[in-house]
């Protein structure tokens, strides 16, 4: 048994050496630092106003509600003034200049947040070296508040990774300041207080960022889910309509084919032209039926079974009303106009719309009364299904599919080029009004 060893050699001209995982981590970290705190550090990013549609802001008068939008700006200006005041009374040098060094980084967070952090990192040692009456090191009183404010505002306005880099740089400055490079305070260093307080604040802001991002994702997912649910309901309703129309049209085309085949036998000695015409009618009917089944038959699910009974029409409306009355809904029917037979597609859609509207009444307004109005006019059929307010709203159970029945109704109406309105009535009930157009027969037609 022979063992063969394969030696891998570096191709000529390729002098790249493999990098260790530690090196790659360091390079990625430096790249992140450059992206978060160095790239476009002084880019202009004005602080947006606060939303005035909140729970508290909606209760305020109109004039005060406008001022709510400037609340973040007012808080930042207040923190800047307090930092300037502390620096003025604390320093042994020029008070106005020290107050300016502490206030400018805070004010800068409103327009250039990342640049405000670097401004704070520069002003902090300047204020500390000029001296403090309270002997704080490495952060004077004004700088201490100014830097905490800058860290908080910049962390809120950026992302959690930026907050981490700011804390790391603040810790590095504290280590260098406490290593003996600068003057030593007789009261010790306040670096521990700065690092602990800033860590707690930045951790709270990070948690807030994560929670806000999660809420936005949940809201977006709920919106997408609702849209997909509505779209799925619409597609299911279209599939149901296509199935029903397939059954209706296929039935009529089959009848046409059978009658065309049997018609020559009902006439004694029919002329050849008549026999040929009936044969042509039958062939066209069979061809149309085959094409219809090929195109529309694809919407049938594998477990779908064609109904044994004919599709319901408005003649079956009394049976539907009797069923809902047995379910506990008091419903009346009012018919106006001359009752006549309408195209089967119109009657089927009208029946389904009444059925869905009464089902919604049973589901969303238990105990209410309902009324079904049918109006036969020259141009078509008018429907109006209205129910009163529920006598006991506490009995209403939440329904995750609310509104999908209305979507199906609108789809049926739009396929027939009709019009539909649905909404709350003045008495607190609900009303669905539909008009389905029907073409008038030609008086002189064949």
XYZ file of N, CA and C in Angstrom, residues 269-381:
339
model
N -87.776 15.607 -41.678
C -87.069 15.917 -42.926
C -86.395 17.292 -42.875
N -85.470 17.521 -41.951
C -84.806 18.838 -41.886
C -83.940 19.038 -43.120
N -83.865 20.253 -43.608
C -83.012 20.529 -44.775
C -81.540 20.329 -44.408
N -80.716 20.010 -45.381
C -79.276 19.792 -45.100
C -78.600 21.016 -44.483
N -79.035 22.232 -44.910
C -78.423 23.428 -44.343
C -78.673 23.514 -42.843
N -79.901 23.120 -42.399
C -80.217 23.183 -40.971
C -79.403 22.148 -40.199
N -79.297 20.930 -40.761
C -78.501 19.898 -40.091
C -77.037 20.341 -39.973
N -76.523 20.940 -41.066
C -75.140 21.398 -41.031
C -74.946 22.511 -39.998
N -75.956 23.404 -39.894
C -75.855 24.500 -38.921
C -75.833 23.955 -37.495
N -76.695 22.951 -37.210
C -76.707 22.375 -35.858
C -75.407 21.626 -35.559
N -74.866 20.964 -36.585
C -73.579 20.278 -36.380
C -72.484 21.290 -36.066
N -72.503 22.413 -36.773
C -71.510 23.454 -36.509
C -71.658 24.024 -35.106
N -72.911 24.253 -34.678
C -73.159 24.772 -33.327
C -72.628 23.793 -32.282
N -72.924 22.501 -32.505
C -72.468 21.510 -31.530
C -70.944 21.450 -31.497
N -70.298 21.460 -32.656
C -68.836 21.403 -32.676
C -68.220 22.607 -31.978
N -68.779 23.802 -32.227
C -68.255 25.001 -31.567
C -68.480 24.951 -30.060
N -69.650 24.439 -29.639
C -69.933 24.346 -28.207
C -68.979 23.365 -27.530
N -68.742 22.223 -28.162
C -67.823 21.236 -27.587
C -66.405 21.785 -27.546
N -65.996 22.481 -28.621
C -64.649 23.064 -28.633
C -64.498 24.126 -27.545
N -65.537 24.975 -27.395
C -65.481 26.002 -26.351
C -65.466 25.372 -24.967
N -66.263 24.317 -24.790
C -66.290 23.648 -23.495
C -64.939 23.020 -23.172
N -64.295 22.407 -24.181
C -62.975 21.820 -23.957
C -61.949 22.883 -23.590
N -61.968 24.003 -24.307
C -61.030 25.085 -24.008
C -61.302 25.687 -22.632
N -62.576 25.823 -22.274
C -62.939 26.376 -20.965
C -62.429 25.474 -19.853
N -62.610 24.184 -20.005
C -62.127 23.258 -18.986
C -60.600 23.255 -18.913
N -59.949 23.437 -20.038
C -58.496 23.455 -20.025
C -57.964 24.705 -19.311
N -58.599 25.871 -19.542
C -58.104 27.123 -18.971
C -58.542 27.296 -17.521
N -59.830 27.139 -17.271
C -60.350 27.399 -15.930
C -60.259 26.185 -15.021
N -60.075 25.010 -15.604
C -60.005 23.831 -14.754
C -58.772 23.781 -13.888
N -57.745 24.592 -14.215
C -56.516 24.578 -13.420
C -56.712 25.191 -12.046
N -57.808 25.950 -11.837
C -58.016 26.575 -10.528
C -58.591 25.594 -9.530
N -58.979 24.432 -9.965
C -59.544 23.462 -9.032
C -58.423 22.800 -8.237
N -58.601 22.758 -6.941
C -57.656 22.034 -6.096
C -57.845 20.538 -6.300
N -56.839 19.808 -5.848
C -56.917 18.364 -6.035
C -58.083 17.749 -5.276
N -58.415 18.356 -4.122
C -59.498 17.804 -3.313
C -60.828 18.492 -3.569
N -60.889 19.341 -4.631
C -62.134 20.045 -4.910
C -63.080 19.126 -5.663
N -64.312 19.152 -5.233
C -65.351 18.365 -5.896
C -66.437 19.301 -6.381
N -66.825 19.143 -7.616
C -67.878 19.990 -8.168
C -69.180 19.730 -7.429
N -69.943 20.771 -7.115
C -71.198 20.573 -6.385
C -72.195 19.767 -7.209
N -72.911 18.882 -6.499
C -73.939 18.093 -7.181
C -75.136 18.957 -7.548
N -75.492 19.896 -6.653
C -76.651 20.758 -6.903
C -76.231 21.971 -7.723
N -77.149 22.612 -8.434
C -76.813 23.833 -9.180
C -76.369 24.931 -8.223
N -75.608 25.877 -8.760
C -75.165 26.998 -7.940
C -76.368 27.818 -7.484
N -76.324 28.374 -6.254
C -77.500 29.095 -5.724
C -77.761 30.379 -6.491
N -79.008 30.780 -6.497
C -79.439 32.029 -7.114
C -80.307 32.774 -6.111
N -80.846 33.899 -6.541
C -81.698 34.687 -5.642
C -82.994 33.959 -5.308
N -83.369 32.958 -6.109
C -84.557 32.175 -5.769
C -84.338 31.363 -4.502
N -83.073 31.083 -4.156
C -82.754 30.326 -2.941
C -82.509 31.217 -1.736
N -82.823 32.508 -1.870
C -82.523 33.443 -0.792
C -83.356 33.170 0.457
N -84.597 32.727 0.270
C -85.446 32.451 1.430
C -84.866 31.333 2.288
N -84.292 30.335 1.635
C -83.677 29.249 2.391
C -82.488 29.766 3.204
N -81.701 30.688 2.606
C -80.575 31.286 3.331
C -81.066 32.084 4.527
N -82.122 32.880 4.328
C -82.646 33.689 5.434
C -83.195 32.798 6.542
N -83.803 31.684 6.160
C -84.311 30.767 7.184
C -83.168 30.191 8.014
N -82.040 29.920 7.371
C -80.895 29.371 8.102
C -80.325 30.381 9.096
N -80.212 31.629 8.683
C -79.653 32.623 9.600
C -80.640 32.957 10.713
N -81.927 32.843 10.421
C -82.909 33.059 11.500
C -82.792 31.960 12.548
N -82.539 30.729 12.097
C -82.341 29.645 13.059
C -81.072 29.854 13.879
N -80.089 30.570 13.299
C -78.860 30.866 14.036
C -79.019 32.010 15.016
N -80.215 32.652 15.042
C -80.479 33.697 16.027
C -80.492 35.099 15.478
N -80.429 35.283 14.160
C -80.436 36.618 13.579
C -81.828 36.938 13.047
N -82.419 38.003 13.553
C -83.725 38.469 13.071
C -83.493 39.292 11.808
N -83.931 38.769 10.673
C -83.657 39.425 9.406
C -84.942 39.504 8.597
N -85.143 40.627 7.938
C -86.295 40.851 7.064
C -85.789 41.056 5.634
N -86.672 40.751 4.679
C -86.349 40.935 3.269
C -87.374 41.853 2.633
N -86.873 42.815 1.867
C -87.735 43.762 1.162
C -87.337 43.725 -0.305
N -88.315 43.506 -1.187
C -88.063 43.443 -2.626
C -88.855 44.542 -3.297
N -88.212 45.338 -4.128
C -88.881 46.382 -4.904
C -88.590 46.164 -6.381
N -89.499 46.624 -7.219
C -89.333 46.472 -8.648
C -89.902 45.157 -9.145
N -89.868 45.011 -10.453
C -90.404 43.808 -11.089
C -89.362 42.697 -11.035
N -89.692 41.647 -10.297
C -88.755 40.527 -10.161
C -88.625 39.811 -11.498
N -87.410 39.590 -11.913
C -87.170 38.900 -13.183
C -85.910 38.069 -13.043
N -85.737 37.174 -13.984
C -84.558 36.325 -13.960
C -83.373 37.089 -14.529
N -82.270 37.090 -13.785
C -81.058 37.795 -14.189
C -80.017 36.784 -14.644
N -78.956 37.246 -15.290
C -77.880 36.308 -15.661
C -77.388 35.546 -14.431
N -77.043 34.296 -14.650
C -76.726 33.435 -13.520
C -75.516 33.926 -12.735
N -74.539 34.533 -13.426
C -73.387 35.075 -12.722
C -73.765 36.197 -11.783
N -74.718 37.051 -12.203
C -75.176 38.147 -11.353
C -75.939 37.603 -10.155
N -76.822 36.640 -10.388
C -77.608 36.086 -9.282
C -76.710 35.346 -8.288
N -75.713 34.626 -8.798
C -74.796 33.916 -7.915
C -73.997 34.898 -7.053
N -73.481 35.964 -7.679
C -72.710 36.950 -6.919
C -73.583 37.665 -5.899
N -74.831 38.003 -6.287
C -75.732 38.661 -5.347
C -76.031 37.757 -4.153
N -76.232 36.482 -4.421
C -76.484 35.526 -3.334
C -75.290 35.444 -2.402
N -74.084 35.359 -2.949
C -72.883 35.253 -2.127
C -72.651 36.527 -1.306
N -72.955 37.683 -1.881
C -72.764 38.940 -1.148
C -73.719 39.003 0.039
N -74.976 38.641 -0.184
C -75.936 38.615 0.933
C -75.497 37.612 1.985
N -75.034 36.463 1.533
C -74.587 35.421 2.472
C -73.421 35.909 3.323
N -72.438 36.564 2.707
C -71.274 37.044 3.451
C -71.654 38.186 4.389
N -72.534 39.084 3.934
C -72.938 40.207 4.785
C -73.688 39.718 6.022
N -74.569 38.743 5.861
C -75.292 38.205 7.020
C -74.357 37.430 7.938
N -73.358 36.745 7.368
C -72.378 36.054 8.205
C -71.576 37.044 9.039
N -71.214 38.176 8.443
C -70.508 39.217 9.193
C -71.371 39.782 10.305
N -72.674 39.901 10.055
C -73.570 40.392 11.096
C -73.621 39.417 12.261
N -73.719 38.133 11.965
C -73.723 37.141 13.035
C -72.416 37.166 13.823
N -71.312 37.413 13.140
C -70.010 37.347 13.794
C -69.687 38.618 14.567
N -69.977 39.772 13.980
C -69.520 41.036 14.563
C -70.630 41.823 15.262
N -71.874 41.451 15.102
C -72.965 42.166 15.772
C -73.991 41.165 16.294
N -73.591 40.292 17.227
C -74.545 39.292 17.741
C -75.713 39.950 18.463
N -76.909 39.463 18.153
C -78.102 40.004 18.773
C -78.729 41.157 18.016
N -78.068 41.676 16.992
C -78.618 42.791 16.219
C -79.635 42.283 15.207
N -80.426 43.204 14.686
C -81.386 42.891 13.628
C -80.802 43.312 12.285
N -81.272 42.643 11.226
C -80.746 42.927 9.893
C -81.889 43.025 8.903
N -81.608 43.654 7.791
C -82.602 43.794 6.720
C -81.895 43.668 5.379
N -82.491 42.884 4.488
C -81.978 42.675 3.145
C -82.939 43.310 2.158
N -82.428 44.246 1.354
C -83.260 44.933 0.373
C -82.745 44.607 -1.026
N -83.664 44.206 -1.905
C -83.351 43.922 -3.301
C -84.184 44.853 -4.167
N -83.519 45.547 -5.059
C -84.215 46.458 -5.959
C -83.941 46.109 -7.414
N -84.986 45.662 -8.111
C -84.866 45.337 -9.532
C -85.164 46.597 -10.340
N -84.152 47.089 -11.050
C -84.321 48.269 -11.891
C -83.941 47.893 -13.314
N -84.167 48.833 -14.240
C -83.915 48.520 -15.641
C -82.446 48.217 -15.894
N -81.556 48.950 -15.225
C -80.138 48.795 -15.508
C -79.434 47.721 -14.716
N -80.119 47.030 -13.818
C -79.439 46.009 -13.046
C -80.147 45.696 -11.747
N -79.378 45.308 -10.744
C -79.903 44.878 -9.454
C -79.216 45.661 -8.350
